[in-house]
mmCIF file with all atom_site columns, C-alpha atoms in Angstrom:
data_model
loop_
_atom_site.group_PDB
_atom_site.id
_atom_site.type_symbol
_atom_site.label_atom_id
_atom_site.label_alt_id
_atom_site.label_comp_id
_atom_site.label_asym_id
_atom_site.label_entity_id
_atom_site.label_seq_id
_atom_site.pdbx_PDB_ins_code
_atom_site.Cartn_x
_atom_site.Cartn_y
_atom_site.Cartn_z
_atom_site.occupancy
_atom_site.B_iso_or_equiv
_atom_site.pdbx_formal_charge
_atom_site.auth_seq_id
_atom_site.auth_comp_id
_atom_site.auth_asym_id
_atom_site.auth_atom_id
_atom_site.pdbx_PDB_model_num
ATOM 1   C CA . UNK A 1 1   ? 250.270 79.891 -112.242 1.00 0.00 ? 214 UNK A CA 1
ATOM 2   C CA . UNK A 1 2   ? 249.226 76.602 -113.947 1.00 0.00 ? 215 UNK A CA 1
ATOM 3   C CA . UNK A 1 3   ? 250.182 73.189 -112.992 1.00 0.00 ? 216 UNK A CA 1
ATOM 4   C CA . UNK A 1 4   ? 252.355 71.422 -115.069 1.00 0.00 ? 217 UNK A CA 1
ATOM 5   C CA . UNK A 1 5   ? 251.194 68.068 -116.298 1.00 0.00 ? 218 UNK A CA 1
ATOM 6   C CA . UNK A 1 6   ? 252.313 64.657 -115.157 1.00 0.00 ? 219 UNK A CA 1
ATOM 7   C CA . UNK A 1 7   ? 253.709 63.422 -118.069 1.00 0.00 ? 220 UNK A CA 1
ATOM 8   C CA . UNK A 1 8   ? 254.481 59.875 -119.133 1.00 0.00 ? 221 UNK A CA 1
ATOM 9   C CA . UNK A 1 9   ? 258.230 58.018 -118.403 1.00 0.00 ? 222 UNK A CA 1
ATOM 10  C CA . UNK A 1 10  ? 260.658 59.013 -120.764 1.00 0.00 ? 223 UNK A CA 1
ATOM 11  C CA . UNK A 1 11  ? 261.273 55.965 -123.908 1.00 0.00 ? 224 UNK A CA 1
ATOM 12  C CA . UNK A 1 12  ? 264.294 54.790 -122.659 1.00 0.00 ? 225 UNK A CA 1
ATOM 13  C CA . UNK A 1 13  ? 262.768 54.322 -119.260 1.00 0.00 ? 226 UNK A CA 1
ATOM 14  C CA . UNK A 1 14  ? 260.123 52.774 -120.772 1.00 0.00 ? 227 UNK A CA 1
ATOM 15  C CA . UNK A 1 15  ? 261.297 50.199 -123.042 1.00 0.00 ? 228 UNK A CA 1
ATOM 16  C CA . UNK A 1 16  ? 263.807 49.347 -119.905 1.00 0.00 ? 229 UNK A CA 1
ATOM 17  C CA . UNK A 1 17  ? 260.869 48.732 -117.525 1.00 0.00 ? 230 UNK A CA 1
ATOM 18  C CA . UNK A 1 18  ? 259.059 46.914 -120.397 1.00 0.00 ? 231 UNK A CA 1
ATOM 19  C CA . UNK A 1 19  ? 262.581 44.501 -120.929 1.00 0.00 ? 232 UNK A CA 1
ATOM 20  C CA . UNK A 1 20  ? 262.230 43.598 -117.252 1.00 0.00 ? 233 UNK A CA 1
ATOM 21  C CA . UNK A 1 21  ? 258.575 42.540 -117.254 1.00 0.00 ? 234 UNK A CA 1
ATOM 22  C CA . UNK A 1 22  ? 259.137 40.925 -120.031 1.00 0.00 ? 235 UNK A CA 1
ATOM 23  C CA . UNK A 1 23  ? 262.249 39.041 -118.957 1.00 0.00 ? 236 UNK A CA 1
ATOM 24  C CA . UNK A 1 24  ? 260.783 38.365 -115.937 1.00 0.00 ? 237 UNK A CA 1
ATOM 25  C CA . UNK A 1 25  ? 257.662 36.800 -116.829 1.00 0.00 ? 238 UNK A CA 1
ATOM 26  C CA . UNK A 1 26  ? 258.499 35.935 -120.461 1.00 0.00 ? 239 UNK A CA 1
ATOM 27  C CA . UNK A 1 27  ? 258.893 31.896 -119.687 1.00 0.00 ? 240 UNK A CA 1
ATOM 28  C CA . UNK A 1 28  ? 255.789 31.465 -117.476 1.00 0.00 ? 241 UNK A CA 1
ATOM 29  C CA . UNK A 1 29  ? 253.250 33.153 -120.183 1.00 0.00 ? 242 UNK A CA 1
ATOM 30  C CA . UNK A 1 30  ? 254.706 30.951 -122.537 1.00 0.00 ? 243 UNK A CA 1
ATOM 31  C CA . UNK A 1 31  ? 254.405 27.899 -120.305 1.00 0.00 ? 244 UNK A CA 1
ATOM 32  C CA . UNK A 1 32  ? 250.339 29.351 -119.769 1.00 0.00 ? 245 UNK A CA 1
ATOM 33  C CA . UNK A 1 33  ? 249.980 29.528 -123.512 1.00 0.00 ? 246 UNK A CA 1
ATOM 34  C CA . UNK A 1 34  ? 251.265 26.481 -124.542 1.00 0.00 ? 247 UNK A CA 1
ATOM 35  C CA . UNK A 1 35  ? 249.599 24.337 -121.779 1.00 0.00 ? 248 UNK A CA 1
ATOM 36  C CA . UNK A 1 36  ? 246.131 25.592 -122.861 1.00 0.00 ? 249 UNK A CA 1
ATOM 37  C CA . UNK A 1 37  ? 246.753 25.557 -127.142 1.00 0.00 ? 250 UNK A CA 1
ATOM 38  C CA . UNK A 1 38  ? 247.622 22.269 -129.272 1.00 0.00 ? 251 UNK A CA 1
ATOM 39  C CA . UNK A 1 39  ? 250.269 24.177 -131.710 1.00 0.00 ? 252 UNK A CA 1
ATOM 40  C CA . UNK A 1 40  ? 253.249 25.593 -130.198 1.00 0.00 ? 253 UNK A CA 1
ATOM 41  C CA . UNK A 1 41  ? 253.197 28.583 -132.694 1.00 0.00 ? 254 UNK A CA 1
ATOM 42  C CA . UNK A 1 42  ? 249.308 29.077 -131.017 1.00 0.00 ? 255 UNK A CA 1
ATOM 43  C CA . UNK A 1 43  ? 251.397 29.578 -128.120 1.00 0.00 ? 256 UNK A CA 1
ATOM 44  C CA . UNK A 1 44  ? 254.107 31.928 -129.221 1.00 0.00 ? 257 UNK A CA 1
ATOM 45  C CA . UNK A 1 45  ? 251.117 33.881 -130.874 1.00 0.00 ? 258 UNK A CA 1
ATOM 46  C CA . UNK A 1 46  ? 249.506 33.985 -127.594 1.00 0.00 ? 259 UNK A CA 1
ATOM 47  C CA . UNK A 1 47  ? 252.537 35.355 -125.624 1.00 0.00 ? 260 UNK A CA 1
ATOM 48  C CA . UNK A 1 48  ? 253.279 37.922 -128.589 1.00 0.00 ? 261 UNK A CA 1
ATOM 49  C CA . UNK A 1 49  ? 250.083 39.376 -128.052 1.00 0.00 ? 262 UNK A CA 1
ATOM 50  C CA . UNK A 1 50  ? 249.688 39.488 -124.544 1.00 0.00 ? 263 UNK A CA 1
ATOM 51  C CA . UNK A 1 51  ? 253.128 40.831 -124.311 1.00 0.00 ? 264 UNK A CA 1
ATOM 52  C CA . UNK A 1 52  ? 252.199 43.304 -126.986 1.00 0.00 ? 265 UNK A CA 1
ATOM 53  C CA . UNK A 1 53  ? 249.136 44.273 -125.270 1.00 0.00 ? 266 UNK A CA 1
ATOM 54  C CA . UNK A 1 54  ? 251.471 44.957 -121.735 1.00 0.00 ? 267 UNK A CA 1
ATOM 55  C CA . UNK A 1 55  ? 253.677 47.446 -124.081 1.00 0.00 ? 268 UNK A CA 1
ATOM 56  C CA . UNK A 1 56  ? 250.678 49.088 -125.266 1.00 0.00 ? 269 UNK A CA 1
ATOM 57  C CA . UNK A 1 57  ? 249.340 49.421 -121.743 1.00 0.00 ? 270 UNK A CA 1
ATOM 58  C CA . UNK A 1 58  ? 252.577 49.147 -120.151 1.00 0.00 ? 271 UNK A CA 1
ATOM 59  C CA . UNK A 1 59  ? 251.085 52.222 -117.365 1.00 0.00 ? 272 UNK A CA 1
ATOM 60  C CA . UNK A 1 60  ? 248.382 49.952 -116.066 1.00 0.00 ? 273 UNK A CA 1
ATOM 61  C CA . UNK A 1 61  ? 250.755 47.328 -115.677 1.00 0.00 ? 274 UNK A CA 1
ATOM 62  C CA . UNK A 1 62  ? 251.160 46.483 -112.035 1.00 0.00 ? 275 UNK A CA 1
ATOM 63  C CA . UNK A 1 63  ? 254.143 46.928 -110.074 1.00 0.00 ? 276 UNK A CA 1
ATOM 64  C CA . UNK A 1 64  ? 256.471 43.438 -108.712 1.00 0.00 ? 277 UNK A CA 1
ATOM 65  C CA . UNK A 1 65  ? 254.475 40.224 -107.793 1.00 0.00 ? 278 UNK A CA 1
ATOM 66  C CA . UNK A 1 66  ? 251.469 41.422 -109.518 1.00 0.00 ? 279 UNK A CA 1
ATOM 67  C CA . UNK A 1 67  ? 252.261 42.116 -112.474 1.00 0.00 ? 280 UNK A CA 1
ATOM 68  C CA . UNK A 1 68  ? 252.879 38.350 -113.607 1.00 0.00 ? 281 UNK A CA 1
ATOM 69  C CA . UNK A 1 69  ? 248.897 37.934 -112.080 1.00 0.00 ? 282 UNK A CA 1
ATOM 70  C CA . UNK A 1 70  ? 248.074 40.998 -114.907 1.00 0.00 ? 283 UNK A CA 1
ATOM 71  C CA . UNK A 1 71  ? 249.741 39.236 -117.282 1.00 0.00 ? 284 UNK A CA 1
ATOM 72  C CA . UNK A 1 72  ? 247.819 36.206 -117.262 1.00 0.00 ? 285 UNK A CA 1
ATOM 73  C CA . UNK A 1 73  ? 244.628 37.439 -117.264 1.00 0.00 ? 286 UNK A CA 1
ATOM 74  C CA . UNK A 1 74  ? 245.416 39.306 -120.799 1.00 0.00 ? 287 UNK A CA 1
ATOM 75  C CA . UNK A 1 75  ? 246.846 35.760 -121.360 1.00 0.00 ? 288 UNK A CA 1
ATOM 76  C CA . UNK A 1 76  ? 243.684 34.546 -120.670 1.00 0.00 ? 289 UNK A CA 1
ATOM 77  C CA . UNK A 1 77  ? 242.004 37.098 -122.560 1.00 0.00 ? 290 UNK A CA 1
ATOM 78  C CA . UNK A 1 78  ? 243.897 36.676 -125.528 1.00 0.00 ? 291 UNK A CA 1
ATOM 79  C CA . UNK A 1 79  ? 243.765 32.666 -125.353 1.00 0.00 ? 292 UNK A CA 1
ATOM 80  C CA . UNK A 1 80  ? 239.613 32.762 -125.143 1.00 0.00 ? 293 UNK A CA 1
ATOM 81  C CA . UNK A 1 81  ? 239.639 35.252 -128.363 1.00 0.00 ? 294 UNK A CA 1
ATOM 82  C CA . UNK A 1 82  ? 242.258 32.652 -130.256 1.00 0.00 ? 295 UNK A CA 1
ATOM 83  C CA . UNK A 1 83  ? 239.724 29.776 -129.579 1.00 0.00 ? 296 UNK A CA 1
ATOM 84  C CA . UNK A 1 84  ? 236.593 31.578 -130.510 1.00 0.00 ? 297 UNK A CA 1
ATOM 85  C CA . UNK A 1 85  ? 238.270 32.525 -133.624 1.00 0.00 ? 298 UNK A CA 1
ATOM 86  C CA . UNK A 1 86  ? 238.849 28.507 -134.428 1.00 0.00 ? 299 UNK A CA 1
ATOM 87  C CA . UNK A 1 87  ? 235.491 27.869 -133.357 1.00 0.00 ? 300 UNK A CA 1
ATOM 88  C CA . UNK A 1 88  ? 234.466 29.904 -135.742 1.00 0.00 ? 301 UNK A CA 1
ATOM 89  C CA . UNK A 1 89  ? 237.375 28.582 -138.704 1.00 0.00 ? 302 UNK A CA 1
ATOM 90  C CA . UNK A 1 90  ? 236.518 25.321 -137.723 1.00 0.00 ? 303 UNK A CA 1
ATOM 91  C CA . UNK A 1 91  ? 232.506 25.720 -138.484 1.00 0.00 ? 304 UNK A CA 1
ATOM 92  C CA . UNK A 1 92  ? 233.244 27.949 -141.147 1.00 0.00 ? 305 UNK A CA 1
ATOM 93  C CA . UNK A 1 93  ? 235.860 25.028 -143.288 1.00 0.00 ? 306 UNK A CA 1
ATOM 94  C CA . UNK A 1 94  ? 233.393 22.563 -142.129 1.00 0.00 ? 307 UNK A CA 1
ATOM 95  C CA . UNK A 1 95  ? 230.625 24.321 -143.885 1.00 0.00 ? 308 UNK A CA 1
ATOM 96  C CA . UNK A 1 96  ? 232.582 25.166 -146.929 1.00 0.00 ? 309 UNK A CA 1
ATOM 97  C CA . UNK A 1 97  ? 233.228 20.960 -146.739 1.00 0.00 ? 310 UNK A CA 1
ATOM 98  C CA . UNK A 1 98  ? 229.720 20.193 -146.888 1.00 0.00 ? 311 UNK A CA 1
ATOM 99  C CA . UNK A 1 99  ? 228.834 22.781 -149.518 1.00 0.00 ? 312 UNK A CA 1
ATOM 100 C CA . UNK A 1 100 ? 232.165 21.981 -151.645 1.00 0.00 ? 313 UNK A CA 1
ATOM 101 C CA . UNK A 1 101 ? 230.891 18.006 -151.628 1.00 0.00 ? 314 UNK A CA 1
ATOM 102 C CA . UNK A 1 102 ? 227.709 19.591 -152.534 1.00 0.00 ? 315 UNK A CA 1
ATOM 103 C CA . UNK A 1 103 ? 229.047 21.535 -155.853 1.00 0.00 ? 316 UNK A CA 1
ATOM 104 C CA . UNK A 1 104 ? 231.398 18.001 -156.651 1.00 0.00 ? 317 UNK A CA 1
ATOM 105 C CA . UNK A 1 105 ? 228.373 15.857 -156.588 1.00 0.00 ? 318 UNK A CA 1
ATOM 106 C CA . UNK A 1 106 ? 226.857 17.984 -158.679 1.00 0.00 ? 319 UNK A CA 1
ATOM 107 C CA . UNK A 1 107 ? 229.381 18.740 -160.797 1.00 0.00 ? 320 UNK A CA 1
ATOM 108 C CA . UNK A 1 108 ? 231.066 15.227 -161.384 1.00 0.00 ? 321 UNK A CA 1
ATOM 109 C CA . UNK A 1 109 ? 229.207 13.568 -164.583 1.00 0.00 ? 322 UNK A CA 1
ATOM 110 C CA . UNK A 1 110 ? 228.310 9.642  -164.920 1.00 0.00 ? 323 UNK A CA 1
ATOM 111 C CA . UNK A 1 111 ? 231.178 7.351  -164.329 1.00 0.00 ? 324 UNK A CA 1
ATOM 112 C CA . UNK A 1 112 ? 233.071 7.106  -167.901 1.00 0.00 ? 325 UNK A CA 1
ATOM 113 C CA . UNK A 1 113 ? 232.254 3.731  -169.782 1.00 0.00 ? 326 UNK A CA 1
ATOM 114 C CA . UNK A 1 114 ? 233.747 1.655  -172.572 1.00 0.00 ? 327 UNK A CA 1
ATOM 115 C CA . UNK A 1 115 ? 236.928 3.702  -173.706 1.00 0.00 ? 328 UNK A CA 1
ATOM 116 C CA . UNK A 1 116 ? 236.109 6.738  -171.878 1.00 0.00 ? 329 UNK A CA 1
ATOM 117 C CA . UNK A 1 117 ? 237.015 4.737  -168.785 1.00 0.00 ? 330 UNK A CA 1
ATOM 118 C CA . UNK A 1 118 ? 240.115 3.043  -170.189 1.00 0.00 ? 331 UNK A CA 1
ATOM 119 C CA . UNK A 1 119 ? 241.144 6.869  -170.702 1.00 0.00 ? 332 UNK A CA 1
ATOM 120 C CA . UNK A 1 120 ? 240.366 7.709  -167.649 1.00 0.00 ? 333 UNK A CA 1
ATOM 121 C CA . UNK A 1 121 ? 242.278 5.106  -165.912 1.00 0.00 ? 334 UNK A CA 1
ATOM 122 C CA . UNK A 1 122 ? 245.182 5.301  -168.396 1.00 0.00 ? 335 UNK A CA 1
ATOM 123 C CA . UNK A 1 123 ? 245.519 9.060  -167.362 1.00 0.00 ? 336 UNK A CA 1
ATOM 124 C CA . UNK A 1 124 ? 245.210 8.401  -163.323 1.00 0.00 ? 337 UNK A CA 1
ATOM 125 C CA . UNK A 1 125 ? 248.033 6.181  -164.288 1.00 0.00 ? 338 UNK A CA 1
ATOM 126 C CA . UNK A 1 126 ? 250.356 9.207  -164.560 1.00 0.00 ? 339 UNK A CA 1
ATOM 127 C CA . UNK A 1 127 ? 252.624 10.683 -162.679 1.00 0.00 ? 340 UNK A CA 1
ATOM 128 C CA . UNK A 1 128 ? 250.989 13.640 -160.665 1.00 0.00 ? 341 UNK A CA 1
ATOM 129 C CA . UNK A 1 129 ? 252.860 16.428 -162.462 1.00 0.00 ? 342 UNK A CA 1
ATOM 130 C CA . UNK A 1 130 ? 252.135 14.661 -165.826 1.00 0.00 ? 343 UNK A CA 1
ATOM 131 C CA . UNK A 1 131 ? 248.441 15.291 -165.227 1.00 0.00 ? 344 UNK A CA 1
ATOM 132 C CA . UNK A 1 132 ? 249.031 18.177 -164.129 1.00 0.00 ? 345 UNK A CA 1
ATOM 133 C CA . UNK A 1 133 ? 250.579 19.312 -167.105 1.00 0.00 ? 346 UNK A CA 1
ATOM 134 C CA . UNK A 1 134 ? 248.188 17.347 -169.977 1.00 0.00 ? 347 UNK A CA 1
ATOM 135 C CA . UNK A 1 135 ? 244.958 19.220 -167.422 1.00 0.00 ? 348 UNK A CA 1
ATOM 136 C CA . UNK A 1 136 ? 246.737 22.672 -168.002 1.00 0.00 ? 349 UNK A CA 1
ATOM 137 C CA . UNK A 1 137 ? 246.773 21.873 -171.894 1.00 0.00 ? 350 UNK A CA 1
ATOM 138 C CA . UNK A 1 138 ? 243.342 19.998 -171.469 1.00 0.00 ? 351 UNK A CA 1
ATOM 139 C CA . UNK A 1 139 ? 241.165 21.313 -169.165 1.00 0.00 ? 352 UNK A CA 1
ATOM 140 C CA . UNK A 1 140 ? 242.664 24.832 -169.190 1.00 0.00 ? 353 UNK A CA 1
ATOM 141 C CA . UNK A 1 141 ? 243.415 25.524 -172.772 1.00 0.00 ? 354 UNK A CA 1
ATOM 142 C CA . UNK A 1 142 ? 246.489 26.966 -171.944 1.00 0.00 ? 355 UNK A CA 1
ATOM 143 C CA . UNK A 1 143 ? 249.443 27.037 -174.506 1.00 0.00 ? 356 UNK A CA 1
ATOM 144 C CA . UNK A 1 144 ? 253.150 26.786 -173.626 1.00 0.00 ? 357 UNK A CA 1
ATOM 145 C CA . UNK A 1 145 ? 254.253 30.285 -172.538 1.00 0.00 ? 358 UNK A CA 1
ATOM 146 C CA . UNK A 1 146 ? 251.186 30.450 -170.455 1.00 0.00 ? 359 UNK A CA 1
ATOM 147 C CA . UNK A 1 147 ? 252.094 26.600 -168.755 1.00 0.00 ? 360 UNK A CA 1
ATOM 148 C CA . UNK A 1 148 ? 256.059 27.672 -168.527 1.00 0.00 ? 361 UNK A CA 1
ATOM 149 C CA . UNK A 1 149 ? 254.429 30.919 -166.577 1.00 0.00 ? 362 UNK A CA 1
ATOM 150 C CA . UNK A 1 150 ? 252.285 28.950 -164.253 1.00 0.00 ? 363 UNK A CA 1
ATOM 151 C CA . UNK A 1 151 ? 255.011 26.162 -163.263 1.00 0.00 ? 364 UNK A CA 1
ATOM 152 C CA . UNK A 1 152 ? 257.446 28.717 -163.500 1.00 0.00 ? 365 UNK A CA 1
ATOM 153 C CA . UNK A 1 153 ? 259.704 27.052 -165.867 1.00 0.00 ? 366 UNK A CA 1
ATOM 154 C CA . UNK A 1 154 ? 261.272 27.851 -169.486 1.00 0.00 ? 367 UNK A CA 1
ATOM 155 C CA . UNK A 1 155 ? 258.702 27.401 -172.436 1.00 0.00 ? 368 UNK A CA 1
ATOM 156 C CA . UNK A 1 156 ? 261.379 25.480 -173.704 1.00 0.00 ? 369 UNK A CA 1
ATOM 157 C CA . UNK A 1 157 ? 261.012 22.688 -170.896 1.00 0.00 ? 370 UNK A CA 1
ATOM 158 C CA . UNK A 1 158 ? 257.381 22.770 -171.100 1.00 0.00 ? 371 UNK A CA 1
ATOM 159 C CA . UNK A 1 159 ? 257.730 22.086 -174.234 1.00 0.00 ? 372 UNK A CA 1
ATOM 160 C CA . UNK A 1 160 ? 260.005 19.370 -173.329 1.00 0.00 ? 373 UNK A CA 1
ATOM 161 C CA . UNK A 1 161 ? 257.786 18.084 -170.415 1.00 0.00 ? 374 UNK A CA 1
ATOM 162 C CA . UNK A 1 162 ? 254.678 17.816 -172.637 1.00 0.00 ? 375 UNK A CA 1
ATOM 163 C CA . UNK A 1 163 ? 256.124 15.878 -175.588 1.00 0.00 ? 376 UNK A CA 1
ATOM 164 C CA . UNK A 1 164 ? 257.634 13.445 -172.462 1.00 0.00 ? 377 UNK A CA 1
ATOM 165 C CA . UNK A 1 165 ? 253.703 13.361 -170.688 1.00 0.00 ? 378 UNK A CA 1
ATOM 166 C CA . UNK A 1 166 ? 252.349 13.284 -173.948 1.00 0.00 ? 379 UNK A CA 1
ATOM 167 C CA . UNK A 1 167 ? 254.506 9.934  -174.917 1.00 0.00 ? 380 UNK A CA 1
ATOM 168 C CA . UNK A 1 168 ? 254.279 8.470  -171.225 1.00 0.00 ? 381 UNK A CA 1
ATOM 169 C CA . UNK A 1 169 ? 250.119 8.802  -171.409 1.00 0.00 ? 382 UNK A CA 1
ATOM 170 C CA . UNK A 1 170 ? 250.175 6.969  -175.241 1.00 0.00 ? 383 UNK A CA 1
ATOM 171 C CA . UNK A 1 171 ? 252.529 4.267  -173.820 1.00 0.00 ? 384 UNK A CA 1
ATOM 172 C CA . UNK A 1 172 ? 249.728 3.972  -170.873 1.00 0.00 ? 385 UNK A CA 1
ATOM 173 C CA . UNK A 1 173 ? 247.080 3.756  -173.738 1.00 0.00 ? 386 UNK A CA 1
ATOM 174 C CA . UNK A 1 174 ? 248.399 1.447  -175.643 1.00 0.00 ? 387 UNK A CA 1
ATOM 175 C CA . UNK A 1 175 ? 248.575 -0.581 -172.736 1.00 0.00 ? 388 UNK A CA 1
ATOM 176 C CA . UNK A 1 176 ? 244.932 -0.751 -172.358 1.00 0.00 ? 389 UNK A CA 1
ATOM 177 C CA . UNK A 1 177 ? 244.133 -1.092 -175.569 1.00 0.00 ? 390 UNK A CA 1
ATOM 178 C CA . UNK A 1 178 ? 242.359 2.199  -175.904 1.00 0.00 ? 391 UNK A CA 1
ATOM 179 C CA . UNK A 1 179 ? 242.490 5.168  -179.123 1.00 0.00 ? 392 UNK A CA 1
ATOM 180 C CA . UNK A 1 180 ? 244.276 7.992  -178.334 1.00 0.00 ? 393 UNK A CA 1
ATOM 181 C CA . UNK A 1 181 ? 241.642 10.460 -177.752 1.00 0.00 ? 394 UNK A CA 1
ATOM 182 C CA . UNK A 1 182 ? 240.388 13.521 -179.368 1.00 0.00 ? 395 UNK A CA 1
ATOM 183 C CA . UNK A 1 183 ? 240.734 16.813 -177.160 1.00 0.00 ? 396 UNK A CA 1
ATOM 184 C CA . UNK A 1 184 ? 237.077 16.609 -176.030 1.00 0.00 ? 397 UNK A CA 1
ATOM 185 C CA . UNK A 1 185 ? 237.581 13.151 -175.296 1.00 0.00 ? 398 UNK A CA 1
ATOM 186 C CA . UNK A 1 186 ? 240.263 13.318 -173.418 1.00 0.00 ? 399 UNK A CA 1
ATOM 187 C CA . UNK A 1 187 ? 238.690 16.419 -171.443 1.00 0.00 ? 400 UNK A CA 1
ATOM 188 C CA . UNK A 1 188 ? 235.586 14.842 -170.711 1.00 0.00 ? 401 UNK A CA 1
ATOM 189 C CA . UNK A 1 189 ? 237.478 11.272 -169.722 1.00 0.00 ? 402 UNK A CA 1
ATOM 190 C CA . UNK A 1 190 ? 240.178 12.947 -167.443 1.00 0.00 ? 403 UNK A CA 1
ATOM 191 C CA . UNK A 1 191 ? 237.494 15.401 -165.652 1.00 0.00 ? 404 UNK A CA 1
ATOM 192 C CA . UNK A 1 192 ? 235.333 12.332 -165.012 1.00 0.00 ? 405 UNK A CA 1
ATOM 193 C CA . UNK A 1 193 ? 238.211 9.922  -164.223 1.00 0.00 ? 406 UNK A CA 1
ATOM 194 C CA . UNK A 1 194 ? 240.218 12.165 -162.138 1.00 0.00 ? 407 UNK A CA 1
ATOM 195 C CA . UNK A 1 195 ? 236.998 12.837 -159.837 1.00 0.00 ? 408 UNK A CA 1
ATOM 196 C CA . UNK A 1 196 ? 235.410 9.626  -160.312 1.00 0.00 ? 409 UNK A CA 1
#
């Protein structure tokens, strides 16, 4: 006659046994977790994990007292992956940084001069979503069902918005004393103004 296997709890046993560990122990992994991380959500991250790591292994899971002990060293676990990984965001932004003022430098033409910087400065002028709109029609070449499907607007306003930026940046012109400028003009003025 063959033995019959020990088999597992049922799931309503289970989960039931999980809800108490949890309940019971819930507040001082949190308190852990948020003592040793800057950002509460870090924390709640922390305790979502650990807890989810106790359901996962909710057998080796100790019984009473010790199974608050268990639960921080998974806590602890779990809180020395979460800073290695932003170690390792940190370095990795940080070198993107260097390599992104890199590209810029690079990139980024002579200062403008003469009426290429009154352009320049006449179009830093502007309101942020007016230069955002005259570099989608500028820099992008896009037309006005393309802009209405980036700002996610009618192609009617756009059309509206543009003749309005368009007026605002000859008013600022004017002002200055400077032509308005020819396409590649104003490209090569607002490029080298904006990142001037």
């Amino acid at each position: 006659m063959s033995a019959i296997p020990e088999s597992s709890p049922p799931p309503d046993e289970r989960r039931r046994r999980f809800e108490r560990v949890y309940a019971a122990h819930r507040a001082e992994i949190l308190g852990y977790a948020l003592r040793r991380t800057t950002d509460p959500q870090d924390a709640a991250d922390v305790l979502a994990e650990t807890f989810l790591i106790a359901w996962r292994r909710l057998d080796d899971v100790p019984r009473g007292g010790e199974a608050k002990l268990w639960l921080y060293g998974v806590a602890r676990r779990v809180l020395a992956n979460h800073h290695r990984g932003e170690r390792r965001r940190s370095a990795l932004v940080g070198d993107l940084a260097g390599q992104l003022r890199i590209d810029l430098a690079a990139h980024r033409g002579p200062r403008p001069e003469g009426e290429l910087a009154a352009i320049a400065a006449a179009f830093g002028e502007l309101s942020e979503d007016d230069r955002e709109l005259l570099s989608l029609v500028g820099w992008e070449n896009l037309d006005r069902g393309e802009i209405a499907a980036v700002l996610g607007c009618s192609r009617n306003a756009v059309r509206i918005r543009l003749h309005r930026a368009r007026r605002r940046f000859a008013r600022e012109l004017d002002r200055r004393g400077a032509r308005t400028p020819h396409t590649h003009a104003l490209s090569a003025a607002v490029i080298n103004g904006e990142r001037a």
